[in-house]
PDB file of C-alpha atoms in Angstrom:
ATOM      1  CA  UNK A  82       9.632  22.357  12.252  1.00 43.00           C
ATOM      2  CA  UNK A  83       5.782  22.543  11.674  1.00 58.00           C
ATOM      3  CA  UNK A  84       3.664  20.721  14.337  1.00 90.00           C
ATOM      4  CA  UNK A  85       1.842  18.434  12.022  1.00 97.00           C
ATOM      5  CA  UNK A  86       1.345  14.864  12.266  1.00 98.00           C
ATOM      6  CA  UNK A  87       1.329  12.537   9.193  1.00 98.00           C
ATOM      7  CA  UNK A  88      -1.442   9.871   9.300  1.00 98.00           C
ATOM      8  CA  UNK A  89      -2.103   6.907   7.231  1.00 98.00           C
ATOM      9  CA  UNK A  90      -3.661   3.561   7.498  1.00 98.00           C
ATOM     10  CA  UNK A  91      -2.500   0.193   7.585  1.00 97.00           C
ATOM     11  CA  UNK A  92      -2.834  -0.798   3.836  1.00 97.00           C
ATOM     12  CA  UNK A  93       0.279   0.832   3.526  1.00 98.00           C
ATOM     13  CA  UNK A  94       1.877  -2.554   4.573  1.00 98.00           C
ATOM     14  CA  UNK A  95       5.204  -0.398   5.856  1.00 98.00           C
ATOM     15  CA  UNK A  96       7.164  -2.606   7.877  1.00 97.00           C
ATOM     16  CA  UNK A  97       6.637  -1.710  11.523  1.00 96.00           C
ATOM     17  CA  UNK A  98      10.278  -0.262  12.470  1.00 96.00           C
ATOM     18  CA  UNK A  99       9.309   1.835  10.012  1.00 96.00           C
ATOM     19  CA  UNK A 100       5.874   3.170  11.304  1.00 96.00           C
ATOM     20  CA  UNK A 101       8.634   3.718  14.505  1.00 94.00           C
ATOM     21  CA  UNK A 102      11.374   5.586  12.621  1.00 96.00           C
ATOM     22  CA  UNK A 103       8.885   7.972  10.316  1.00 95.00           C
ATOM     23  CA  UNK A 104       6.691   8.939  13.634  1.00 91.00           C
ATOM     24  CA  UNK A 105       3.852   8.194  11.591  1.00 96.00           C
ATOM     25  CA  UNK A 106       0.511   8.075  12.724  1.00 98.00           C
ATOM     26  CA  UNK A 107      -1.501   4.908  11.495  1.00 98.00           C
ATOM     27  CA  UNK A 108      -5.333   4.014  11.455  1.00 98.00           C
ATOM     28  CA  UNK A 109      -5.455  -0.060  11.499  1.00 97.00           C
ATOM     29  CA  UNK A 110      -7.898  -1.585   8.952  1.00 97.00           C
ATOM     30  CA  UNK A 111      -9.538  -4.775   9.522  1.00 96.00           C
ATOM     31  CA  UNK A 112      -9.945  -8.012   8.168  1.00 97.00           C
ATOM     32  CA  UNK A 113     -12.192 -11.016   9.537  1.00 97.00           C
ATOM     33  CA  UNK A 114     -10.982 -14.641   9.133  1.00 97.00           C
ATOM     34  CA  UNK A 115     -12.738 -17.936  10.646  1.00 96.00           C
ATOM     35  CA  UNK A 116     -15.295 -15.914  12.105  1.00 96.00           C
ATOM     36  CA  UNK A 117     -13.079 -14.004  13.798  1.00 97.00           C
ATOM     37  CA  UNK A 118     -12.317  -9.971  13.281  1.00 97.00           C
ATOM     38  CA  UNK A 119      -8.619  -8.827  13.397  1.00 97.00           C
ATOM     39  CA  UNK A 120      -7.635  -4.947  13.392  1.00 96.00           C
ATOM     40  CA  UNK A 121      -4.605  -5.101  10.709  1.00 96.00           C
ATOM     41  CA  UNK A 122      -1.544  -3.201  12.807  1.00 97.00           C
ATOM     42  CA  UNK A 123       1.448  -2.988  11.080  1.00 97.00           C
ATOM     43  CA  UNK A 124       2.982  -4.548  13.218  1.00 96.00           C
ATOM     44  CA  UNK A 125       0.825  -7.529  13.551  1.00 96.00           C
ATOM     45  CA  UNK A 126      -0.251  -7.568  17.203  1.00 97.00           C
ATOM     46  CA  UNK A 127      -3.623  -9.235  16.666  1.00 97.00           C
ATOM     47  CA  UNK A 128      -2.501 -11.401  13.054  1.00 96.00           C
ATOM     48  CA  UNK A 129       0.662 -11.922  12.176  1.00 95.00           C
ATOM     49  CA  UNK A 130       0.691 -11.732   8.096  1.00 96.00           C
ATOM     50  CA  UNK A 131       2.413 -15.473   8.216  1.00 96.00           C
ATOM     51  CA  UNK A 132      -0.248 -16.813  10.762  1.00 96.00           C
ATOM     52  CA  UNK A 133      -2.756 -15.507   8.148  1.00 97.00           C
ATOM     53  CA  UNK A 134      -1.655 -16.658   5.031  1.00 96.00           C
ATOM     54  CA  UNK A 135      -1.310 -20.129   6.408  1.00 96.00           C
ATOM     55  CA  UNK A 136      -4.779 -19.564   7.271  1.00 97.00           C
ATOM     56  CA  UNK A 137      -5.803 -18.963   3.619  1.00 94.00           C
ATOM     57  CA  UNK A 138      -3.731 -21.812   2.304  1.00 93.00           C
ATOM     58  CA  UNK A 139      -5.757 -24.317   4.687  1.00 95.00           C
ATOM     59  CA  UNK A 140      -8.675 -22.879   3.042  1.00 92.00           C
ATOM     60  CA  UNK A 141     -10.490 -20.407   5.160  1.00 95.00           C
ATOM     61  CA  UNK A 142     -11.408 -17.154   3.504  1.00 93.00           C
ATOM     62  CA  UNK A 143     -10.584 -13.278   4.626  1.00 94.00           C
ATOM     63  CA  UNK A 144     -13.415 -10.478   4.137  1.00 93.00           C
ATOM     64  CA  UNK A 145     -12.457  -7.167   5.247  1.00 93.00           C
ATOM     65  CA  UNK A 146     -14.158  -3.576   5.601  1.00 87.00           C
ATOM     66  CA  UNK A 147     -13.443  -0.073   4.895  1.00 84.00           C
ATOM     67  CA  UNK A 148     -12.728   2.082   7.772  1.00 90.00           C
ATOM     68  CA  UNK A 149     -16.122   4.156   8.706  1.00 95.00           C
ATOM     69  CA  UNK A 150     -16.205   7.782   9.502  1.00 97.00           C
ATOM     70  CA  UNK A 151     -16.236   7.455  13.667  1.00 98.00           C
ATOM     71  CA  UNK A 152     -12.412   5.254  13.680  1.00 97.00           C
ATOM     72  CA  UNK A 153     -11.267   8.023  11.433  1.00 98.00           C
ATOM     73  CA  UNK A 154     -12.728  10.750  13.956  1.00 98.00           C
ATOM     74  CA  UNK A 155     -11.249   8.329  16.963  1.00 98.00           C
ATOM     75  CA  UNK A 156      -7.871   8.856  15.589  1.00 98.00           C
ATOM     76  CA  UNK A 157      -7.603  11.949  14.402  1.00 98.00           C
ATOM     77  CA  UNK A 158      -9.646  13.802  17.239  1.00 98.00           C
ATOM     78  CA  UNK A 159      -6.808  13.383  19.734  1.00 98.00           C
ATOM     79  CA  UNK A 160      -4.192  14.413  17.754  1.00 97.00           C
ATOM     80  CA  UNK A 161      -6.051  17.679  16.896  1.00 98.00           C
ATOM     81  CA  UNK A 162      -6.669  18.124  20.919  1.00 97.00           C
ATOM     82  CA  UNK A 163      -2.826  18.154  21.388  1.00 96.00           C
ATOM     83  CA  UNK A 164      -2.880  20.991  18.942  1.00 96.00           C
ATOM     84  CA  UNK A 165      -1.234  19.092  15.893  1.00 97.00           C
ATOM     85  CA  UNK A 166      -2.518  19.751  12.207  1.00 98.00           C
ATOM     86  CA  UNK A 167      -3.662  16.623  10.194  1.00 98.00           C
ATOM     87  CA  UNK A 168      -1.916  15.378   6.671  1.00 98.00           C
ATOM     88  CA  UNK A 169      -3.938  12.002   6.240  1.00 98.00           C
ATOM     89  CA  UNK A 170      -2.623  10.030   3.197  1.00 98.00           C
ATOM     90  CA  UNK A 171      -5.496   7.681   2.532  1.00 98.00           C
ATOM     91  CA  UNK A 172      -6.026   4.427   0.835  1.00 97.00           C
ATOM     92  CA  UNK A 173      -6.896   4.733  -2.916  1.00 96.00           C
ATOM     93  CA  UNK A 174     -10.336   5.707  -3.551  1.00 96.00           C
ATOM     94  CA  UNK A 175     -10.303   3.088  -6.460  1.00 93.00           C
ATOM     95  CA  UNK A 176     -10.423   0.491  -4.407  1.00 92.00           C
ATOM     96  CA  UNK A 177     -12.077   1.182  -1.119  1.00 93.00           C
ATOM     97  CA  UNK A 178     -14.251   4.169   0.372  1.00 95.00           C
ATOM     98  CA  UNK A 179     -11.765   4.861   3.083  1.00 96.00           C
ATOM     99  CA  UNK A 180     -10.552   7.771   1.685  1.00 97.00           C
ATOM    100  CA  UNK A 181     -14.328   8.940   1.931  1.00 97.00           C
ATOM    101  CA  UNK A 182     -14.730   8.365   5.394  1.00 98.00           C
ATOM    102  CA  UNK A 183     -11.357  10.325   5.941  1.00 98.00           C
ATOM    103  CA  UNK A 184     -12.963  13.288   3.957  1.00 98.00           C
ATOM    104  CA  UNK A 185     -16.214  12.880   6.158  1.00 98.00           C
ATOM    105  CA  UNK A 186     -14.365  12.769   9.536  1.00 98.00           C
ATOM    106  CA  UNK A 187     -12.140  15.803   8.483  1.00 98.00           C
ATOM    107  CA  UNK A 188     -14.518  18.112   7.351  1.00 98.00           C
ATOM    108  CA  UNK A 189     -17.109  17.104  11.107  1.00 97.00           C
ATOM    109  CA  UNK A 190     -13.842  18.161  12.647  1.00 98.00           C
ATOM    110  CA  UNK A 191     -13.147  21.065  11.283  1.00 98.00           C
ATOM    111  CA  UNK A 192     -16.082  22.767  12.868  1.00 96.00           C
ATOM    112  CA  UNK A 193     -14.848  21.344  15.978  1.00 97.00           C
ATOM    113  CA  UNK A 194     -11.287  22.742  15.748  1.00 97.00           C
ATOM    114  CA  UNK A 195     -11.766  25.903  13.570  1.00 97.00           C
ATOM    115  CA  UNK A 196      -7.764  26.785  14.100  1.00 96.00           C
ATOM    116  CA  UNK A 197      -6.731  23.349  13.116  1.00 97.00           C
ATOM    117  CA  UNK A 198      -5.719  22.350   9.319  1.00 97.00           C
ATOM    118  CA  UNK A 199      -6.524  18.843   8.333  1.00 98.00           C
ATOM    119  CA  UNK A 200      -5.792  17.807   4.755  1.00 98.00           C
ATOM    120  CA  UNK A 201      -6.717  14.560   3.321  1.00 98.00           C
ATOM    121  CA  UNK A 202      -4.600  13.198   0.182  1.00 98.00           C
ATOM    122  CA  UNK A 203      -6.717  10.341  -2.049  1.00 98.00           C
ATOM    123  CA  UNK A 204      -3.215   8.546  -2.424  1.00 98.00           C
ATOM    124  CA  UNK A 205      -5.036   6.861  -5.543  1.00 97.00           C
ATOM    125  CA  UNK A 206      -2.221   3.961  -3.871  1.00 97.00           C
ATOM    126  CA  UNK A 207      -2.417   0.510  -2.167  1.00 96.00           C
ATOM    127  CA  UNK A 208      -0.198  -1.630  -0.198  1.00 96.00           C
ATOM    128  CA  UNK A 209       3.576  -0.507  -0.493  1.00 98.00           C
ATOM    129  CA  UNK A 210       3.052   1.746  -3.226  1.00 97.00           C
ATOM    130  CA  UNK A 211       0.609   3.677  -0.283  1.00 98.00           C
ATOM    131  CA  UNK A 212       3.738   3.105   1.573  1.00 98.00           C
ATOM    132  CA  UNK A 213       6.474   4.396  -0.235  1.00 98.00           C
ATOM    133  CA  UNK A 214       4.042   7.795  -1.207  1.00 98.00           C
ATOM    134  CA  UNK A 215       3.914   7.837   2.738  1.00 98.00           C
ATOM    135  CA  UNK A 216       8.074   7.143   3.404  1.00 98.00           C
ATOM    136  CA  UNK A 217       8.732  10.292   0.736  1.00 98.00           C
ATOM    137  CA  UNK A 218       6.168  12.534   2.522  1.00 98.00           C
ATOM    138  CA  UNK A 219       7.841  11.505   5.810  1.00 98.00           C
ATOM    139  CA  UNK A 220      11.247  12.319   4.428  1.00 97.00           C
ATOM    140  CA  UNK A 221       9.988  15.473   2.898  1.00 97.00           C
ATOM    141  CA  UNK A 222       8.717  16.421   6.690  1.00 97.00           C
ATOM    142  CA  UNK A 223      11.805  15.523   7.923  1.00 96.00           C
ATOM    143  CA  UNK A 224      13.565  18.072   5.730  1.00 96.00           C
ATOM    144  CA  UNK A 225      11.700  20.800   6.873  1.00 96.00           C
ATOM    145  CA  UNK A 226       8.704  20.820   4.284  1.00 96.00           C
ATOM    146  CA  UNK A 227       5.804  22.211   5.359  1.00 97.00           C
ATOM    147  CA  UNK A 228       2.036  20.796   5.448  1.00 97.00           C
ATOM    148  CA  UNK A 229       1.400  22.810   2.614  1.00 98.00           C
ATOM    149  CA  UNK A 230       4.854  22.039   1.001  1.00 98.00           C
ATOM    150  CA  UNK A 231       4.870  18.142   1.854  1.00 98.00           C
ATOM    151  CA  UNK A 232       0.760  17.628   0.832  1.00 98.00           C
ATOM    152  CA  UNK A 233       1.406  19.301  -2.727  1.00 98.00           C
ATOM    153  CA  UNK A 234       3.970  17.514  -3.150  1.00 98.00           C
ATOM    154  CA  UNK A 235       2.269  14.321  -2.743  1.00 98.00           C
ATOM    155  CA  UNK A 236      -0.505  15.431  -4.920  1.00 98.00           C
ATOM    156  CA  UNK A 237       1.829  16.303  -7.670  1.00 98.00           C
ATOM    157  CA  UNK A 238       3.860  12.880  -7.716  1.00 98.00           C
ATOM    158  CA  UNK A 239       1.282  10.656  -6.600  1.00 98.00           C
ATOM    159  CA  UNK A 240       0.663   9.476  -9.778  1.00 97.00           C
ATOM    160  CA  UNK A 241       4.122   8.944 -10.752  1.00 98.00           C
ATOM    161  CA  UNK A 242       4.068   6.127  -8.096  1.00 98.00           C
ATOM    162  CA  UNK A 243       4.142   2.765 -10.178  1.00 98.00           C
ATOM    163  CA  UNK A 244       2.418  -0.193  -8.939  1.00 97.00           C
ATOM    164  CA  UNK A 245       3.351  -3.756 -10.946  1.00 97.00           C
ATOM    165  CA  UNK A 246       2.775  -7.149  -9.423  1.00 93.00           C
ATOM    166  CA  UNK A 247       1.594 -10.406 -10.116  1.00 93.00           C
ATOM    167  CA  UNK A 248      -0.214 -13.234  -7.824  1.00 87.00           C
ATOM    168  CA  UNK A 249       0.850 -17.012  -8.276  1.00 80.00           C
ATOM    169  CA  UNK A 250      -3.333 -18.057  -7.836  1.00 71.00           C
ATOM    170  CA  UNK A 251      -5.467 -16.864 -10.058  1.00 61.00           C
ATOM    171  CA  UNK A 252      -8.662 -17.641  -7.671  1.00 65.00           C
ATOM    172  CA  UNK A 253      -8.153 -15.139  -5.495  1.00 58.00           C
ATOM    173  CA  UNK A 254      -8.492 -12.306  -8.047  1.00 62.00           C
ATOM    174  CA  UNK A 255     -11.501 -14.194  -9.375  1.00 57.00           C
ATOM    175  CA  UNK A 256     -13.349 -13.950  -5.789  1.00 65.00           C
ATOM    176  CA  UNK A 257     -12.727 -10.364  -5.655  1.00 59.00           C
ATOM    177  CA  UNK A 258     -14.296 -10.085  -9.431  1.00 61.00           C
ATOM    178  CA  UNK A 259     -10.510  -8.909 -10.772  1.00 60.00           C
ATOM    179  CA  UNK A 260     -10.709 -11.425 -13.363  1.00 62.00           C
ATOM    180  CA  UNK A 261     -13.096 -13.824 -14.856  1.00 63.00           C
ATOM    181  CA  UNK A 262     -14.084 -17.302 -13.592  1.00 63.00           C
ATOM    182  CA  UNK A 263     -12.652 -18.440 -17.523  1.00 58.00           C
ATOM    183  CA  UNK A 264      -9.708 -16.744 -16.983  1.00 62.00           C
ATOM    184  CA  UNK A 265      -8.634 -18.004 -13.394  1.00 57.00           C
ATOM    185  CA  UNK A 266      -9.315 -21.641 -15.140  1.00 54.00           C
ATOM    186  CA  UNK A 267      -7.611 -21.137 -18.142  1.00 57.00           C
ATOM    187  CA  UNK A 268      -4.952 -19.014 -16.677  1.00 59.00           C
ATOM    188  CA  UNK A 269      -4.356 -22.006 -14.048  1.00 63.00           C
ATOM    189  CA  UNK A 270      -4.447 -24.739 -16.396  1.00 63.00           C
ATOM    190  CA  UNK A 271      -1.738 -22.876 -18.688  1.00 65.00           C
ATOM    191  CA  UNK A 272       0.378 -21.960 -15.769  1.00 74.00           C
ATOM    192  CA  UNK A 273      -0.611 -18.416 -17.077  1.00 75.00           C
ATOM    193  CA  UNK A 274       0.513 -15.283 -14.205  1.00 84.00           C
ATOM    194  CA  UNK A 275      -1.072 -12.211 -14.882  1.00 82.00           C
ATOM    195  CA  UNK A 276       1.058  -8.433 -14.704  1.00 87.00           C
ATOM    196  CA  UNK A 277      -1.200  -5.983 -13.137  1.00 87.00           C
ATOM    197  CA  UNK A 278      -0.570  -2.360 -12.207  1.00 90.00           C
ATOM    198  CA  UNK A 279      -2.527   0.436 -10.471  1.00 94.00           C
ATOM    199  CA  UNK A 280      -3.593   2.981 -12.467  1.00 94.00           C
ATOM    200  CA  UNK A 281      -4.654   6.834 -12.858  1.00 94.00           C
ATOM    201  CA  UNK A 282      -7.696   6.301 -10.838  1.00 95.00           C
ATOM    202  CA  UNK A 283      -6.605   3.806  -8.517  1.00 93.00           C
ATOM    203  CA  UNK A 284      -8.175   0.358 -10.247  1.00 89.00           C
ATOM    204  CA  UNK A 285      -6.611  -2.847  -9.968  1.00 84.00           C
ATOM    205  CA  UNK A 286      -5.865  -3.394 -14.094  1.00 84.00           C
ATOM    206  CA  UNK A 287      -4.388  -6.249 -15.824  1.00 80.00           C
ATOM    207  CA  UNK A 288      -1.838  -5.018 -18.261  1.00 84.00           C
ATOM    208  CA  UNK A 289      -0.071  -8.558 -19.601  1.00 84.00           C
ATOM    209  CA  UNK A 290       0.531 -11.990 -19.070  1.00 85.00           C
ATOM    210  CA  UNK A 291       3.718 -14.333 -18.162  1.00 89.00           C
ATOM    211  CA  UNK A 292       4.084 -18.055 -19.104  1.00 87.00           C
ATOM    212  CA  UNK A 293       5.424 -19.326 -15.151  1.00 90.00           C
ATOM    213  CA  UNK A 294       6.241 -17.519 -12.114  1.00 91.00           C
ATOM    214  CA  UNK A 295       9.709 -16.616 -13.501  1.00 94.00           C
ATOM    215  CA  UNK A 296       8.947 -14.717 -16.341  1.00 95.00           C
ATOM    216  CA  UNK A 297       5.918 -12.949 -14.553  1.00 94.00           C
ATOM    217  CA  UNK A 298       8.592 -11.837 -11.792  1.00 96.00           C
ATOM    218  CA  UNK A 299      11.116 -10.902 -14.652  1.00 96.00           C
ATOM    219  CA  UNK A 300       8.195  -8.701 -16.185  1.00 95.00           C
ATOM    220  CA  UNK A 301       7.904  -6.967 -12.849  1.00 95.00           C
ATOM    221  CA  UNK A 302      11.624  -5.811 -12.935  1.00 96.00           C
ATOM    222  CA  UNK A 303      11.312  -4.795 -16.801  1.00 96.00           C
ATOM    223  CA  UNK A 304       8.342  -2.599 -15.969  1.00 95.00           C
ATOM    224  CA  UNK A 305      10.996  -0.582 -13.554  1.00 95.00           C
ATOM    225  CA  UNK A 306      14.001  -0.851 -16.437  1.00 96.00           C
ATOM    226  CA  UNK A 307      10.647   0.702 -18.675  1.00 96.00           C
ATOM    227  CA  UNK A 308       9.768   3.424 -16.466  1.00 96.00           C
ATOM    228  CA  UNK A 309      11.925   4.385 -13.626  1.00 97.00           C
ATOM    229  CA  UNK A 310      13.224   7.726 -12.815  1.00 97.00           C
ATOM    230  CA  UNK A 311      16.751   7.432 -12.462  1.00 96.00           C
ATOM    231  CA  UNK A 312      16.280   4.193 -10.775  1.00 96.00           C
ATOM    232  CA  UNK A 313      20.050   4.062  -9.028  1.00 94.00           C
ATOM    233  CA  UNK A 314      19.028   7.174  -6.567  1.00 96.00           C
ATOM    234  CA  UNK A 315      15.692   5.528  -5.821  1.00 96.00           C
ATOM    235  CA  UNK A 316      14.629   3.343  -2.452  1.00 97.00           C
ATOM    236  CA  UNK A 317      12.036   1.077  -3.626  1.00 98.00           C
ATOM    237  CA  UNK A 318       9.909  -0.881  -2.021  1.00 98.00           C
ATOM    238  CA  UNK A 319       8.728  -4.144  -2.748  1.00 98.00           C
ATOM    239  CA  UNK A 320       5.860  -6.410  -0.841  1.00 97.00           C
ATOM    240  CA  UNK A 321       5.092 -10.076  -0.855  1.00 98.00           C
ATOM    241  CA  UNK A 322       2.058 -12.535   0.300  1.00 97.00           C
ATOM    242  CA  UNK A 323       4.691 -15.024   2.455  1.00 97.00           C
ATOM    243  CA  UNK A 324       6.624 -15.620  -0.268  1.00 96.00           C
ATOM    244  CA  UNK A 325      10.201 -13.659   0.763  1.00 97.00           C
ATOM    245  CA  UNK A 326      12.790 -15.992  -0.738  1.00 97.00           C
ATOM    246  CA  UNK A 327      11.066 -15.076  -4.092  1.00 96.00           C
ATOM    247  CA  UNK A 328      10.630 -11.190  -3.469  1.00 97.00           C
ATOM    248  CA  UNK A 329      14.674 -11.407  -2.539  1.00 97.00           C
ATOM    249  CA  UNK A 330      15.214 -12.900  -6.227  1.00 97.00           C
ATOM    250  CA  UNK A 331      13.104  -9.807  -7.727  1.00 97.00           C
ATOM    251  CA  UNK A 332      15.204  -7.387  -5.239  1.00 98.00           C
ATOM    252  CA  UNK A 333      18.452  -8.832  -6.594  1.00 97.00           C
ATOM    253  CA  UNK A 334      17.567  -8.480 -10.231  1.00 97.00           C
ATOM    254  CA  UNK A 335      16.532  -5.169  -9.404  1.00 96.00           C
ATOM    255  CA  UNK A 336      20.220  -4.083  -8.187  1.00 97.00           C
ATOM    256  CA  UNK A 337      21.939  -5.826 -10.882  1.00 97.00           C
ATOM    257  CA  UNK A 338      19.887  -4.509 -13.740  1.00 96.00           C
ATOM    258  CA  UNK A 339      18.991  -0.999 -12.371  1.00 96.00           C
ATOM    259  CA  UNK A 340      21.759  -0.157  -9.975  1.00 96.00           C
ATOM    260  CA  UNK A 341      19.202   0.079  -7.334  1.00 96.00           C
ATOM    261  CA  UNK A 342      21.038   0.437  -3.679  1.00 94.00           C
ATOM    262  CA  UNK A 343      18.225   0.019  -1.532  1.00 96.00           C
ATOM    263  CA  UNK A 344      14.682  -2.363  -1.869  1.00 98.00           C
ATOM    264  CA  UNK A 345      12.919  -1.950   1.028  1.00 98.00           C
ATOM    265  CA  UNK A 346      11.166  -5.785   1.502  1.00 98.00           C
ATOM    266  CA  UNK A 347       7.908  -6.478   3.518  1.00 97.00           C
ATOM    267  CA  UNK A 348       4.466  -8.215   4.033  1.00 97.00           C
ATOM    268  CA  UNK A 349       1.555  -7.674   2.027  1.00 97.00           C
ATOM    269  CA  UNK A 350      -0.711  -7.550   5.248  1.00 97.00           C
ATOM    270  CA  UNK A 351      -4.065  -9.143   6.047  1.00 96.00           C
ATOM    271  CA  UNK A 352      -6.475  -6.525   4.062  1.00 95.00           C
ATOM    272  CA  UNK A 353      -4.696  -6.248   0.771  1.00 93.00           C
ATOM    273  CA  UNK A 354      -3.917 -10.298   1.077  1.00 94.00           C
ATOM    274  CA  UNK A 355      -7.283 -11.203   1.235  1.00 92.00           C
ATOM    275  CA  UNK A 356      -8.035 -10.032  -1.949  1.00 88.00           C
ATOM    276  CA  UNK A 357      -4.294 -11.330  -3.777  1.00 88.00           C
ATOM    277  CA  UNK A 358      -3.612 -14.381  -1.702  1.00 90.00           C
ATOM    278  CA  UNK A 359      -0.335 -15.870  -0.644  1.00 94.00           C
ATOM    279  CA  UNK A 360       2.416 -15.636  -3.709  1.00 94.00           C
ATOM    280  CA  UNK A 361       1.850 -12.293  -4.495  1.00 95.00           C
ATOM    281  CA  UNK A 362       4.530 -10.511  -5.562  1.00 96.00           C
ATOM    282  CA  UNK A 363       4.599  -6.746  -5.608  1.00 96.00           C
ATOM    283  CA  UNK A 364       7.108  -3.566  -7.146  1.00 96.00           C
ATOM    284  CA  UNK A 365       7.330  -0.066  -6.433  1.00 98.00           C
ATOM    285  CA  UNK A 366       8.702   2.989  -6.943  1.00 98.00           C
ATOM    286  CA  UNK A 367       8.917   6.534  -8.648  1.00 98.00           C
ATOM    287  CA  UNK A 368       8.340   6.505 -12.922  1.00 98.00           C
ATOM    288  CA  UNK A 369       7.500   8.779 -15.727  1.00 97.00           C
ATOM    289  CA  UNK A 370       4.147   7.137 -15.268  1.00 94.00           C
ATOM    290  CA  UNK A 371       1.905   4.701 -13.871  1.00 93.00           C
TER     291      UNK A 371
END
């Protein structure tokens, strides 16, 4: 098999047995909360996603920051030392300058390690949808595909990978400018959800709207029934803000309507929470189109 490592960051929200079972590399990103600064691992060493959301339902507000060029380099220096070659799969571009400071690090290293290959993928992805672009690459690699083999493939299904969820707070997406202060009021005072999806070039866009949580979680599932490619062959993944009794009710309608066998169920961590706050509920998986 070809001696490449697969490396990511942490707004893939994969759950950690995951990270374990997919020998995945995986750059933490950080989020700072009451004055304190947290390095998001996936599998919540320094904030657990539930300690966090109770945090922002008390009130307290979550900045974060993209990962600069030298945490990049930190992580993917070693790995080239051992004498591995480099497929990073990098948080959307769209929404963060990550990616960037992936491209940055990798192309300082190269002159370092003229011998070595490092690739960097703008995933044009966030949270699980990041994720499950990451789980197919893994599988792909664990089939025998090559760096070359597994990083076109990405490239050429990447934006096949649909992204549909929907928040139960409206305020959130106003901080982070997603919607309008008139909307979030509005929106609030109707008991209005909003259906957003990631698109082409990685932006956060708001496609519809649902009268109550029910029918905005309903919309999420008819999105898939719209879309999906032969959805009863397909894992998919689905992430929530603390809220897992709910995402269970969107993973059963899922199986009944699509014939799905397998929804893959886990936090939306720290970094991608602070900007959707707790109750969000979000889909993924492989469609015609994004």
């Amino acid at each position: 098999m070809s001696d490449y490592v697969i490396l990511t960051d942490s707004s893939c929200d994969l759950p950690p047995e995951l990270e374990r079972e997919l020998d995945l590399a995986v750059l933490p990103l950080t989020v700072e909360i009451e004055g304190k600064r947290y390095r998001n691992f996936l599998d919540g060493r320094e904030i657990d996603p539930k300690e966090f959301y109770n945090k922002i339902r008390a009130g307290s507000q979550a900045t974060t920051a993209a990962v600069n060029v030298g945490e990049w380099s930190d992580v993917m220096e070693p790995l080239l030392a051992e004498g591995k070659d480099l497929l990073v799969l990098a948080f959307s571009s769209g929404l963060s300058t990550t990616c960037n400071s992936a491209m940055i690090a990798a192309a300082d290293l190269r002159e370092q390690y003229p011998d070595r290959k490092i690739y960097v993928v703008d995933t044009l992805c966030a949270s699980m949808g990041q994720g499950l672009l990451v789980y197919l690459a893994c599988k792909r690699k664990e089939k025998g595909g090559s760096l070359e083999e597994v990083r076109d493939w990405v490239e050429q299904n990447k934006l096949h990978l649909c992204h549909w969820f929907t928040v139960d707070d409206l305020n959130h997406l106003k901080r982070g400018g997603r919607v309008s202060a008139a909307t979030a009021l509005v929106g609030t005072m109707l008991n209005i959800k909003p259906v957003l999806h990631v698109d082409d070039e990685g932006h956060l866009i708001n496609m519809s709207k649902a009268r109550g949580r029910q029918a905005s979680l309903k919309a999420l599932v008819e999105k898939a029934a719209e879309t999906a490619i032969d959805p009863a062959s397909q894992v998919m993944f689905l992430s929530h803000g603390d809220c897992l009794e709910e995402a269970g009710q969107v993973a059963q309608m899922v199986k009944d309507k699509l014939g799905v066998k397998e929804v893959v169920i886990s936090y939306v961590g720290p970094v991608i929470g602070a900007h959707t706050g707790p109750g969000v509920i979000a889909f993924f998986f492989l469609g015609t189109q994004r």
